[in-house]
Short mmCIF file of C-alpha atoms in Angstrom, two decimals:
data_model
loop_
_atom_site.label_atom_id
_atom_site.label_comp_id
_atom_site.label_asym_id
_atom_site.label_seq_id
_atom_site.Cartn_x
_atom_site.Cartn_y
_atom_site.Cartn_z
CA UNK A 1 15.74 -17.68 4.14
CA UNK A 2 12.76 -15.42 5.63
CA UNK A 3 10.00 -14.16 3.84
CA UNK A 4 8.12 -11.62 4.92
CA UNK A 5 4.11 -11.94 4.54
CA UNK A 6 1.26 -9.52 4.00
CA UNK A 7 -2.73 -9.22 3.94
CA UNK A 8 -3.79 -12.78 2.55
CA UNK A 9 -0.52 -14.56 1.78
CA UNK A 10 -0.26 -14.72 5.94
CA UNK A 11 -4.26 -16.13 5.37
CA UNK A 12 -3.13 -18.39 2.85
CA UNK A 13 0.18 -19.65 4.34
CA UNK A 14 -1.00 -19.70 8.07
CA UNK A 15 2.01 -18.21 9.22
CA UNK A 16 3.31 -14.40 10.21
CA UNK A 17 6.31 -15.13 7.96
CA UNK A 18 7.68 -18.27 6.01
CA UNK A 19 11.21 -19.64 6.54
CA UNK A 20 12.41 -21.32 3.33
CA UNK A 21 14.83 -24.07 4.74
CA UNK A 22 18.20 -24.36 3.15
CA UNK A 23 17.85 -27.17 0.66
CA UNK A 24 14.80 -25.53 -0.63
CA UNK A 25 16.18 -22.16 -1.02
CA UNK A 26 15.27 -20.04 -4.26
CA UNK A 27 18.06 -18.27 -6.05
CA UNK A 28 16.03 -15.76 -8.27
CA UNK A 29 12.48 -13.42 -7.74
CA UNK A 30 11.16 -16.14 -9.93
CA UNK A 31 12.26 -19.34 -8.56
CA UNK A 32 10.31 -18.05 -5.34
CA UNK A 33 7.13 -17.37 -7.06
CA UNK A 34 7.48 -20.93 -8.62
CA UNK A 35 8.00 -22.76 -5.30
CA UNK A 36 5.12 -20.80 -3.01
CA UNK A 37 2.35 -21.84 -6.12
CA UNK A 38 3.73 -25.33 -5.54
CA UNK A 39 3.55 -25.25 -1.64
CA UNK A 40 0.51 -22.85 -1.70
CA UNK A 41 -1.70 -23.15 -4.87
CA UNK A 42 -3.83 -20.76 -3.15
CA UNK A 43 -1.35 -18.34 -3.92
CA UNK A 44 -2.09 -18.92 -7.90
CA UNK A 45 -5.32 -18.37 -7.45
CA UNK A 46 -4.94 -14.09 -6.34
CA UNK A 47 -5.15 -10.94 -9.43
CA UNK A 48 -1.37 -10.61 -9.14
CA UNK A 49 1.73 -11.68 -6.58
CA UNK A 50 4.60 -9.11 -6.44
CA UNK A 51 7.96 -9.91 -4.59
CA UNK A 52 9.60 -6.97 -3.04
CA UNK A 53 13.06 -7.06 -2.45
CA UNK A 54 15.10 -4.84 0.21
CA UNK A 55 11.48 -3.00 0.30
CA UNK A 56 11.77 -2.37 -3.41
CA UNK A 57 9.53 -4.03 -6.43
CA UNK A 58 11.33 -6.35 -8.34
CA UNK A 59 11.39 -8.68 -11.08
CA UNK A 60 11.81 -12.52 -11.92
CA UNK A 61 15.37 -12.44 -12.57
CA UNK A 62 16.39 -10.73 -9.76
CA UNK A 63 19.03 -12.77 -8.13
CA UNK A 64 18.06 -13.28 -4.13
CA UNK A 65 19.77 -14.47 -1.03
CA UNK A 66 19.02 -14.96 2.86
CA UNK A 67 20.85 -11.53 3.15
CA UNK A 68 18.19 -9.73 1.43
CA UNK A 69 14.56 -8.22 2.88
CA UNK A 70 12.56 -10.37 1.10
CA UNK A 71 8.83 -10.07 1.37
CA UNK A 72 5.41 -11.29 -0.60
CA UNK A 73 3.41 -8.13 -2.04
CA UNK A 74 -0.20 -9.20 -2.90
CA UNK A 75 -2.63 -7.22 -4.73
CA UNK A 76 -2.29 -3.96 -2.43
CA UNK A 77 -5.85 -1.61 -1.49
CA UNK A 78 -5.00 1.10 0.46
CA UNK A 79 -6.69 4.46 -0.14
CA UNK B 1 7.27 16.65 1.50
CA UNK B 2 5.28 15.17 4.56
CA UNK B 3 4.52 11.57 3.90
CA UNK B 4 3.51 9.72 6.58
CA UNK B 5 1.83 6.31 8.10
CA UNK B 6 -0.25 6.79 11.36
CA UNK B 7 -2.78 5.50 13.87
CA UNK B 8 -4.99 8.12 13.42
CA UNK B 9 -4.93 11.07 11.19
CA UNK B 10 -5.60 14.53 12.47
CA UNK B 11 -7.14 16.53 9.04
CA UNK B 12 -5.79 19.39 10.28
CA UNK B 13 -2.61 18.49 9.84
CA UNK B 14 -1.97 18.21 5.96
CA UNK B 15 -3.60 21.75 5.30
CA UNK B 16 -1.28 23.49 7.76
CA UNK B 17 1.44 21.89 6.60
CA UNK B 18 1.12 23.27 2.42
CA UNK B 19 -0.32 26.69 3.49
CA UNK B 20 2.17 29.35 3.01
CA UNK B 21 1.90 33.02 1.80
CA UNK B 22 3.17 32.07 -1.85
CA UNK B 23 0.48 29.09 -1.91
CA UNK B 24 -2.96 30.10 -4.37
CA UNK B 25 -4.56 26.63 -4.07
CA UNK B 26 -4.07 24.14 -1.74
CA UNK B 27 -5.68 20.80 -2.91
CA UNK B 28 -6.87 17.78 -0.22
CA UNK B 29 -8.18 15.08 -1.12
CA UNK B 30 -9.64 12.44 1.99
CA UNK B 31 -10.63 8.72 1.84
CA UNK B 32 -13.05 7.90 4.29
CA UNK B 33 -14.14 4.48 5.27
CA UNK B 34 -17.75 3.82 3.57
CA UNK B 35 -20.50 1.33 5.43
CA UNK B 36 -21.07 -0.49 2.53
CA UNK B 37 -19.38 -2.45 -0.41
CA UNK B 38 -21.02 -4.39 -3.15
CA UNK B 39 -24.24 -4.54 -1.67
CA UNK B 40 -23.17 -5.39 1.87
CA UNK B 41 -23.18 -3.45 4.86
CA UNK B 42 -19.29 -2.52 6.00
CA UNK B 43 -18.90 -2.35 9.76
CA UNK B 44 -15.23 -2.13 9.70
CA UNK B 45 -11.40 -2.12 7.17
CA UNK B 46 -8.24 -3.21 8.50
CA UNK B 47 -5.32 -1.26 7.06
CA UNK B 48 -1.87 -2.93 7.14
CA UNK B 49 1.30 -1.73 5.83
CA UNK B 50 4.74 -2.84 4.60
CA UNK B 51 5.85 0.78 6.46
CA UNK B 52 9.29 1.23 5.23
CA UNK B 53 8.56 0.37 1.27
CA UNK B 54 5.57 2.14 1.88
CA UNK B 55 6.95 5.18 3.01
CA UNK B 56 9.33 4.61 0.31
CA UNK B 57 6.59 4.30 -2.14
CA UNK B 58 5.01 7.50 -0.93
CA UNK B 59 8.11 9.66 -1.16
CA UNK B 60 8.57 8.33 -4.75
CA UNK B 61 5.28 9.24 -5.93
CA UNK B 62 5.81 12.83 -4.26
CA UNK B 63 9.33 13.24 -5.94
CA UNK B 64 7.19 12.67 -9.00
CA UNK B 65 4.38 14.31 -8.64
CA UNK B 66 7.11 17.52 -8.45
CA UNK B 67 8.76 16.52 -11.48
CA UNK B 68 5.35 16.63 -13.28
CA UNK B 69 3.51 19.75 -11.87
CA UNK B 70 4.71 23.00 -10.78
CA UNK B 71 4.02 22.15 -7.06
CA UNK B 72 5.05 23.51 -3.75
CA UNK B 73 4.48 20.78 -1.31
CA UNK B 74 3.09 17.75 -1.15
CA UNK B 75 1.50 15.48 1.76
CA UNK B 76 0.68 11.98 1.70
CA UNK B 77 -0.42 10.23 4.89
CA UNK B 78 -2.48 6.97 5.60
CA UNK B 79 -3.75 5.66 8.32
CA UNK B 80 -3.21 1.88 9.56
CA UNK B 81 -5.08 0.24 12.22
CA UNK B 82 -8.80 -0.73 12.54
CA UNK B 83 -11.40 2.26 11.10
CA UNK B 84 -15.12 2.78 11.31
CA UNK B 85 -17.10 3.92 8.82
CA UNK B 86 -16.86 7.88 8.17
CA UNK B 87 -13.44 7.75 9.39
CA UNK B 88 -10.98 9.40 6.93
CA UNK B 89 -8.09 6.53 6.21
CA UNK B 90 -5.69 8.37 3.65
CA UNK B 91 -5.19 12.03 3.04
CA UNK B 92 -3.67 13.44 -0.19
CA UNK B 93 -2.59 16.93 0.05
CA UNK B 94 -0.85 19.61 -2.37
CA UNK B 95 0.10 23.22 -3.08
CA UNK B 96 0.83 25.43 -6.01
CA UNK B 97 0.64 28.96 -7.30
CA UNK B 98 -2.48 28.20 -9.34
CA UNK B 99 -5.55 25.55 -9.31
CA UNK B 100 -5.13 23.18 -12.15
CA UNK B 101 -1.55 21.71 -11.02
CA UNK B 102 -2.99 20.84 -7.42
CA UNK B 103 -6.23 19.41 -9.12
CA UNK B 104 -4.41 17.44 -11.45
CA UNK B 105 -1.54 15.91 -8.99
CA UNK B 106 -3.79 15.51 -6.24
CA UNK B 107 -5.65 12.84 -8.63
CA UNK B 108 -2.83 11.39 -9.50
CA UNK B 109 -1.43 10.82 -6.21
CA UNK B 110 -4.84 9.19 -5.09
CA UNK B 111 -4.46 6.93 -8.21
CA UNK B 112 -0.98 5.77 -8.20
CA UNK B 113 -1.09 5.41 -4.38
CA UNK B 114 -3.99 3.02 -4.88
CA UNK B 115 -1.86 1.08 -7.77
CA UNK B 116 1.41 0.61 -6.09
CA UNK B 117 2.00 1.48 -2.35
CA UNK B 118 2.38 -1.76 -0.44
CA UNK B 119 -0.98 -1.10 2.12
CA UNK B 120 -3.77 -3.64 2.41
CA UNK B 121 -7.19 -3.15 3.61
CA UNK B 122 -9.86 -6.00 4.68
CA UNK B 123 -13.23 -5.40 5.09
CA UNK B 124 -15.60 -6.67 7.35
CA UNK B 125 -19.17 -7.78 6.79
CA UNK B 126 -21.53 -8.84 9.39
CA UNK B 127 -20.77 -12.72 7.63
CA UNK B 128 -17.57 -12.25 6.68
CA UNK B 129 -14.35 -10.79 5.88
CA UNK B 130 -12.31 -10.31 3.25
CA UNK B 131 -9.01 -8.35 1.33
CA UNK B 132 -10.10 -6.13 -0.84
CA UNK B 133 -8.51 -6.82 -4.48
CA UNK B 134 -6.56 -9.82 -3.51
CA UNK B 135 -9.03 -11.58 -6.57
CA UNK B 136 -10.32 -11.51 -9.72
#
């Protein structure tokens, strides 16, 4: 499974996107956000993490699968 | 609607776009870069974007910003890329008959744009750098 990584999560991780290997592979919005905080407690640390889902917002029960867009929404600042 | 992520915006652009002969207000708002931030002296943001849930973003917040004004057009367009200070980085733009709809959705564009569209800007200090809201 690919993630897709934005603004500090690609500080945090080191990487331009994360590959989740196949053993390791979350099967909700929420699972996700509960493995990066144990591979990255950096990640804990921001105002909010948002997981966005075939480019759309979406929440922890959303059921997720290497099909999917998948990608890491930090606290956004544009304007 | 004209929504839009670019290199570099052309100000021109939006106004053209809403005028019309039924237009009476045309409202444009324009977020430039400032040289300083908390005390520290700016010399350059970094805009990124998720572009195609941003875009989506954008159109959603236009689609509403019809449903809740009596609007003609709306533009939204922001700029990615590396900007100096002065240089305008988002530009809000709207039409209507009369002057307090425009007003009042132009705001509220600006607002909700800053709240949920998936673009990240880092600033640069003459020590440091860092992503603006990514903290407490």
């Amino acid at each position: 499974m690919e993630i897709l990584l934005f603004g500090i999560t690609r500080d945090i991780t080191g990487q331009q996107k994360l590959t989740i290997p196949q053993e390791n592979q979350p099967h909700t919005v929420g699972d996700l956000k509960a493995w990066l905080g144990q591979q990255f407690p950096a990640i804990k640390q921001l105002s909010s993490l948002a997981v966005a889902v075939d480019s759309e917002y979406a929440e922890d029960d959303l059921a997720i699968n290497s099909n999917s867009e998948i990608a890491l929404i930090p606290p956004v600042s544009g304007g | 609607m004209l929504i839009r992520i670019i290199e570099h915006i052309n100000l021109a652009e939006a106004p053209a776009y809403l005028g019309s002969e039924e237009t009476g207000a045309i409202n444009l708002f324009v977020g430039t870069v400032r040289n300083h931030s908390k005390g520290k002296t700016v010399l350059h943001l970094d805009f990124e974007a998720y572009e195609p849930m941003a875009l989506k973003e954008m159109e959603k917040l236009g689609i509403q910003a019809k449903e809740k004004w009596p609007l003609y057009e709306v533009a939204i367009i922001h700029a990615i890329g590396s900007k100096l200070p002065g240089e305008p980085v988002v530009v809000i733009g709207v039409s209507s008959a009369h002057r307090d709809a425009s007003f009042e959705a132009c705001r509220w564009l600006i607002d909700e744009l800053k709240k949920t569209v998936p673009i990240w800007k880092k600033e640069y200090y003459e020590d440091n750098s860092v992503w603006v809201n990514a903290h407490p």
